[in-house]
Amino acid sequence: MYDYIADRDPVAADALVDRIERKLGLLADNPRLGPSRIGAVGGLRTFTVPPYLLLYQPIRSGIRLVRVLHGARDIGAALDAD
């Protein structure tokens, strides 16, 4: 994802990484902040960093990042493809 964006706009790619890292820090401190995905296995939760969606699981030491998806993607189909 970073490389794709950086090829077109390195400044935007760096800014996106910074935004995602800040949100991950917030989520690590507040793992239940994002809404729970109904029917999700393993307590999967989501948090938006426009235009992306962070999919994560709360764990004892904070969170485990599962996926970063573009918000236009079908979450169920993307997870089924894994």
mmCIF file of N, CA and C in Angstrom:
data_model
loop_
_atom_site.group_PDB
_atom_site.id
_atom_site.type_symbol
_atom_site.label_atom_id
_atom_site.label_comp_id
_atom_site.label_asym_id
_atom_site.label_seq_id
_atom_site.Cartn_x
_atom_site.Cartn_y
_atom_site.Cartn_z
ATOM 1 N N MET A 1 0.828 -1.168 0.000
ATOM 2 C CA MET A 1 0.000 0.000 0.000
ATOM 3 C C MET A 1 0.884 1.246 0.000
ATOM 4 N N TYR A 2 1.861 1.270 0.896
ATOM 5 C CA TYR A 2 2.737 2.436 0.977
ATOM 6 C C TYR A 2 3.441 2.667 -0.356
ATOM 7 N N ASP A 3 4.027 1.616 -0.915
ATOM 8 C CA ASP A 3 4.770 1.761 -2.168
ATOM 9 C C ASP A 3 3.881 2.270 -3.295
ATOM 10 N N TYR A 4 2.660 1.759 -3.360
ATOM 11 C CA TYR A 4 1.721 2.186 -4.398
ATOM 12 C C TYR A 4 1.459 3.687 -4.292
ATOM 13 N N ILE A 5 1.193 4.158 -3.088
ATOM 14 C CA ILE A 5 0.914 5.583 -2.886
ATOM 15 C C ILE A 5 2.183 6.404 -3.070
ATOM 16 N N ALA A 6 3.305 5.924 -2.545
ATOM 17 C CA ALA A 6 4.566 6.669 -2.616
ATOM 18 C C ALA A 6 5.049 6.855 -4.047
ATOM 19 N N ASP A 7 4.744 5.909 -4.928
ATOM 20 C CA ASP A 7 5.116 6.070 -6.337
ATOM 21 C C ASP A 7 4.463 7.302 -6.942
ATOM 22 N N ARG A 8 3.301 7.658 -6.450
ATOM 23 C CA ARG A 8 2.558 8.800 -6.980
ATOM 24 C C ARG A 8 2.760 10.063 -6.151
ATOM 25 N N ASP A 9 2.859 9.878 -4.820
ATOM 26 C CA ASP A 9 2.959 11.036 -3.926
ATOM 27 C C ASP A 9 3.617 10.612 -2.610
ATOM 28 N N PRO A 10 4.953 10.703 -2.532
ATOM 29 C CA PRO A 10 5.657 10.261 -1.320
ATOM 30 C C PRO A 10 5.219 10.992 -0.051
ATOM 31 N N VAL A 11 4.892 12.258 -0.157
ATOM 32 C CA VAL A 11 4.458 13.022 1.018
ATOM 33 C C VAL A 11 3.132 12.473 1.538
ATOM 34 N N ALA A 12 2.209 12.175 0.636
ATOM 35 C CA ALA A 12 0.917 11.612 1.039
ATOM 36 C C ALA A 12 1.100 10.237 1.674
ATOM 37 N N ALA A 13 2.013 9.440 1.141
ATOM 38 C CA ALA A 13 2.268 8.109 1.699
ATOM 39 C C ALA A 13 2.805 8.221 3.124
ATOM 40 N N ASP A 14 3.746 9.131 3.336
ATOM 41 C CA ASP A 14 4.290 9.334 4.687
ATOM 42 C C ASP A 14 3.212 9.827 5.648
ATOM 43 N N ALA A 15 2.365 10.735 5.174
ATOM 44 C CA ALA A 15 1.288 11.264 6.019
ATOM 45 C C ALA A 15 0.303 10.159 6.399
ATOM 46 N N LEU A 16 -0.008 9.283 5.454
ATOM 47 C CA LEU A 16 -0.921 8.180 5.742
ATOM 48 C C LEU A 16 -0.329 7.244 6.793
ATOM 49 N N VAL A 17 0.940 6.900 6.642
ATOM 50 C CA VAL A 17 1.595 6.033 7.628
ATOM 51 C C VAL A 17 1.567 6.687 9.005
ATOM 52 N N ASP A 18 1.830 7.982 9.069
ATOM 53 C CA ASP A 18 1.780 8.692 10.354
ATOM 54 C C ASP A 18 0.388 8.618 10.966
ATOM 55 N N ARG A 19 -0.649 8.844 10.153
ATOM 56 C CA ARG A 19 -2.029 8.785 10.660
ATOM 57 C C ARG A 19 -2.362 7.387 11.169
ATOM 58 N N ILE A 20 -1.981 6.369 10.408
ATOM 59 C CA ILE A 20 -2.266 4.994 10.822
ATOM 60 C C ILE A 20 -1.521 4.657 12.110
ATOM 61 N N GLU A 21 -0.257 5.047 12.207
ATOM 62 C CA GLU A 21 0.518 4.763 13.424
ATOM 63 C C GLU A 21 -0.083 5.447 14.645
ATOM 64 N N ARG A 22 -0.554 6.685 14.494
ATOM 65 C CA ARG A 22 -1.198 7.377 15.626
ATOM 66 C C ARG A 22 -2.462 6.641 16.059
ATOM 67 N N LYS A 23 -3.267 6.211 15.092
ATOM 68 C CA LYS A 23 -4.505 5.495 15.426
ATOM 69 C C LYS A 23 -4.205 4.146 16.069
ATOM 70 N N LEU A 24 -3.169 3.465 15.596
ATOM 71 C CA LEU A 24 -2.807 2.184 16.209
ATOM 72 C C LEU A 24 -2.371 2.377 17.654
ATOM 73 N N GLY A 25 -1.656 3.456 17.936
ATOM 74 C CA GLY A 25 -1.278 3.763 19.313
ATOM 75 C C GLY A 25 -2.497 4.013 20.182
ATOM 76 N N LEU A 26 -3.456 4.763 19.650
ATOM 77 C CA LEU A 26 -4.703 5.024 20.364
ATOM 78 C C LEU A 26 -5.448 3.721 20.632
ATOM 79 N N LEU A 27 -5.522 2.862 19.619
ATOM 80 C CA LEU A 27 -6.219 1.588 19.778
ATOM 81 C C LEU A 27 -5.499 0.662 20.752
ATOM 82 N N ALA A 28 -4.181 0.686 20.753
ATOM 83 C CA ALA A 28 -3.427 -0.151 21.692
ATOM 84 C C ALA A 28 -3.749 0.234 23.131
ATOM 85 N N ASP A 29 -3.959 1.532 23.361
ATOM 86 C CA ASP A 29 -4.309 2.010 24.703
ATOM 87 C C ASP A 29 -5.790 1.826 25.020
ATOM 88 N N ASN A 30 -6.625 1.755 23.980
ATOM 89 C CA ASN A 30 -8.081 1.645 24.126
ATOM 90 C C ASN A 30 -8.602 0.588 23.154
ATOM 91 N N PRO A 31 -8.304 -0.687 23.377
ATOM 92 C CA PRO A 31 -8.592 -1.723 22.385
ATOM 93 C C PRO A 31 -10.062 -1.890 22.015
ATOM 94 N N ARG A 32 -10.954 -1.461 22.859
ATOM 95 C CA ARG A 32 -12.384 -1.627 22.558
ATOM 96 C C ARG A 32 -12.991 -0.371 21.927
ATOM 97 N N LEU A 33 -12.148 0.537 21.503
ATOM 98 C CA LEU A 33 -12.610 1.796 20.925
ATOM 99 C C LEU A 33 -13.365 1.588 19.617
ATOM 100 N N GLY A 34 -12.850 0.738 18.749
ATOM 101 C CA GLY A 34 -13.503 0.496 17.461
ATOM 102 C C GLY A 34 -14.689 -0.431 17.614
ATOM 103 N N PRO A 35 -15.684 -0.283 16.730
ATOM 104 C CA PRO A 35 -16.863 -1.147 16.829
ATOM 105 C C PRO A 35 -16.537 -2.601 16.514
ATOM 106 N N SER A 36 -17.246 -3.488 17.193
ATOM 107 C CA SER A 36 -17.112 -4.919 16.960
ATOM 108 C C SER A 36 -17.813 -5.272 15.653
ATOM 109 N N ARG A 37 -17.224 -6.178 14.881
ATOM 110 C CA ARG A 37 -17.845 -6.649 13.646
ATOM 111 C C ARG A 37 -18.814 -7.759 14.006
ATOM 112 N N ILE A 38 -20.079 -7.580 13.689
ATOM 113 C CA ILE A 38 -21.099 -8.581 14.003
ATOM 114 C C ILE A 38 -20.759 -9.882 13.281
ATOM 115 N N GLY A 39 -20.731 -10.955 14.039
ATOM 116 C CA GLY A 39 -20.429 -12.261 13.472
ATOM 117 C C GLY A 39 -18.954 -12.507 13.220
ATOM 118 N N ALA A 40 -18.117 -11.576 13.621
ATOM 119 C CA ALA A 40 -16.680 -11.732 13.373
ATOM 120 C C ALA A 40 -16.078 -12.746 14.332
ATOM 121 N N VAL A 41 -15.198 -13.540 13.821
ATOM 122 C CA VAL A 41 -14.492 -14.535 14.621
ATOM 123 C C VAL A 41 -13.356 -13.851 15.373
ATOM 124 N N GLY A 42 -13.155 -14.240 16.610
ATOM 125 C CA GLY A 42 -12.014 -13.751 17.377
ATOM 126 C C GLY A 42 -12.118 -12.316 17.842
ATOM 127 N N GLY A 43 -13.335 -11.777 17.940
ATOM 128 C CA GLY A 43 -13.503 -10.424 18.448
ATOM 129 C C GLY A 43 -12.985 -9.334 17.524
ATOM 130 N N LEU A 44 -13.046 -9.566 16.227
ATOM 131 C CA LEU A 44 -12.550 -8.603 15.248
ATOM 132 C C LEU A 44 -13.278 -7.267 15.370
ATOM 133 N N ARG A 45 -12.497 -6.196 15.368
ATOM 134 C CA ARG A 45 -13.026 -4.840 15.450
ATOM 135 C C ARG A 45 -12.466 -4.018 14.301
ATOM 136 N N THR A 46 -13.100 -2.872 14.058
ATOM 137 C CA THR A 46 -12.654 -2.003 12.968
ATOM 138 C C THR A 46 -12.456 -0.584 13.478
ATOM 139 N N PHE A 47 -11.615 0.134 12.761
ATOM 140 C CA PHE A 47 -11.411 1.552 13.042
ATOM 141 C C PHE A 47 -11.049 2.213 11.721
ATOM 142 N N THR A 48 -11.652 3.344 11.445
ATOM 143 C CA THR A 48 -11.457 4.015 10.167
ATOM 144 C C THR A 48 -10.339 5.043 10.238
ATOM 145 N N VAL A 49 -9.464 4.984 9.240
ATOM 146 C CA VAL A 49 -8.460 6.008 8.968
ATOM 147 C C VAL A 49 -8.672 6.324 7.490
ATOM 148 N N PRO A 50 -9.587 7.265 7.199
ATOM 149 C CA PRO A 50 -10.019 7.475 5.810
ATOM 150 C C PRO A 50 -8.864 7.570 4.824
ATOM 151 N N PRO A 51 -9.002 6.881 3.699
ATOM 152 C CA PRO A 51 -10.118 6.042 3.249
ATOM 153 C C PRO A 51 -9.946 4.571 3.611
ATOM 154 N N TYR A 52 -9.140 4.274 4.604
ATOM 155 C CA TYR A 52 -8.827 2.887 4.949
ATOM 156 C C TYR A 52 -9.541 2.444 6.220
ATOM 157 N N LEU A 53 -9.623 1.142 6.357
ATOM 158 C CA LEU A 53 -10.261 0.521 7.505
ATOM 159 C C LEU A 53 -9.238 -0.409 8.147
ATOM 160 N N LEU A 54 -8.975 -0.199 9.432
ATOM 161 C CA LEU A 54 -8.074 -1.070 10.182
ATOM 162 C C LEU A 54 -8.908 -2.176 10.803
ATOM 163 N N LEU A 55 -8.559 -3.414 10.550
ATOM 164 C CA LEU A 55 -9.218 -4.551 11.173
ATOM 165 C C LEU A 55 -8.255 -5.104 12.213
ATOM 166 N N TYR A 56 -8.712 -5.208 13.450
ATOM 167 C CA TYR A 56 -7.817 -5.607 14.535
ATOM 168 C C TYR A 56 -8.553 -6.426 15.576
ATOM 169 N N GLN A 57 -7.763 -7.095 16.408
ATOM 170 C CA GLN A 57 -8.290 -7.857 17.533
ATOM 171 C C GLN A 57 -7.659 -7.343 18.817
ATOM 172 N N PRO A 58 -8.469 -7.078 19.835
ATOM 173 C CA PRO A 58 -7.895 -6.761 21.142
ATOM 174 C C PRO A 58 -7.185 -8.002 21.698
ATOM 175 N N ILE A 59 -6.008 -7.811 22.232
ATOM 176 C CA ILE A 59 -5.266 -8.881 22.896
ATOM 177 C C ILE A 59 -4.800 -8.354 24.251
ATOM 178 N N ARG A 60 -4.274 -9.227 25.060
ATOM 179 C CA ARG A 60 -3.881 -8.855 26.423
ATOM 180 C C ARG A 60 -2.914 -7.671 26.446
ATOM 181 N N SER A 61 -1.976 -7.633 25.520
ATOM 182 C CA SER A 61 -0.952 -6.580 25.526
ATOM 183 C C SER A 61 -1.309 -5.377 24.658
ATOM 184 N N GLY A 62 -2.530 -5.314 24.126
ATOM 185 C CA GLY A 62 -2.942 -4.178 23.289
ATOM 186 C C GLY A 62 -3.842 -4.637 22.159
ATOM 187 N N ILE A 63 -3.311 -4.635 20.928
ATOM 188 C CA ILE A 63 -4.088 -5.083 19.773
ATOM 189 C C ILE A 63 -3.189 -5.869 18.827
ATOM 190 N N ARG A 64 -3.844 -6.639 17.953
ATOM 191 C CA ARG A 64 -3.165 -7.314 16.846
ATOM 192 C C ARG A 64 -3.821 -6.818 15.570
ATOM 193 N N LEU A 65 -3.053 -6.150 14.732
ATOM 194 C CA LEU A 65 -3.563 -5.661 13.454
ATOM 195 C C LEU A 65 -3.717 -6.846 12.515
ATOM 196 N N VAL A 66 -4.936 -7.030 11.998
ATOM 197 C CA VAL A 66 -5.233 -8.159 11.125
ATOM 198 C C VAL A 66 -5.093 -7.762 9.664
ATOM 199 N N ARG A 67 -5.654 -6.628 9.299
ATOM 200 C CA ARG A 67 -5.645 -6.181 7.904
ATOM 201 C C ARG A 67 -5.839 -4.684 7.842
ATOM 202 N N VAL A 68 -5.371 -4.086 6.775
ATOM 203 C CA VAL A 68 -5.698 -2.711 6.417
ATOM 204 C C VAL A 68 -6.344 -2.799 5.045
ATOM 205 N N LEU A 69 -7.596 -2.375 4.954
ATOM 206 C CA LEU A 69 -8.345 -2.456 3.700
ATOM 207 C C LEU A 69 -8.810 -1.077 3.274
ATOM 208 N N HIS A 70 -8.917 -0.880 1.976
ATOM 209 C CA HIS A 70 -9.553 0.335 1.478
ATOM 210 C C HIS A 70 -11.025 0.254 1.857
ATOM 211 N N GLY A 71 -11.602 1.365 2.248
ATOM 212 C CA GLY A 71 -12.980 1.389 2.707
ATOM 213 C C GLY A 71 -14.000 0.940 1.678
ATOM 214 N N ALA A 72 -13.637 0.972 0.390
ATOM 215 C CA ALA A 72 -14.559 0.551 -0.661
ATOM 216 C C ALA A 72 -14.591 -0.969 -0.828
ATOM 217 N N ARG A 73 -13.646 -1.671 -0.203
ATOM 218 C CA ARG A 73 -13.577 -3.130 -0.352
ATOM 219 C C ARG A 73 -14.687 -3.816 0.434
ATOM 220 N N ASP A 74 -15.059 -4.988 -0.016
ATOM 221 C CA ASP A 74 -16.001 -5.854 0.685
ATOM 222 C C ASP A 74 -15.207 -6.589 1.767
ATOM 223 N N ILE A 75 -15.442 -6.236 3.017
ATOM 224 C CA ILE A 75 -14.657 -6.791 4.119
ATOM 225 C C ILE A 75 -14.785 -8.311 4.178
ATOM 226 N N GLY A 76 -16.000 -8.801 4.097
ATOM 227 C CA GLY A 76 -16.214 -10.248 4.174
ATOM 228 C C GLY A 76 -15.477 -10.995 3.082
ATOM 229 N N ALA A 77 -15.557 -10.503 1.860
ATOM 230 C CA ALA A 77 -14.878 -11.159 0.738
ATOM 231 C C ALA A 77 -13.365 -11.102 0.908
ATOM 232 N N ALA A 78 -12.852 -9.977 1.396
ATOM 233 C CA ALA A 78 -11.405 -9.833 1.586
ATOM 234 C C ALA A 78 -10.901 -10.803 2.648
ATOM 235 N N LEU A 79 -11.651 -10.971 3.725
ATOM 236 C CA LEU A 79 -11.239 -11.897 4.782
ATOM 237 C C LEU A 79 -11.384 -13.346 4.337
ATOM 238 N N ASP A 80 -12.420 -13.633 3.549
ATOM 239 C CA ASP A 80 -12.603 -14.992 3.042
ATOM 240 C C ASP A 80 -11.481 -15.387 2.093
ATOM 241 N N ALA A 81 -10.912 -14.404 1.393
ATOM 242 C CA ALA A 81 -9.841 -14.676 0.430
ATOM 243 C C ALA A 81 -8.548 -15.068 1.130
ATOM 244 N N ASP A 82 -8.426 -14.725 2.413
ATOM 245 C CA ASP A 82 -7.196 -15.051 3.159
ATOM 246 C C ASP A 82 -7.163 -16.485 3.449
#
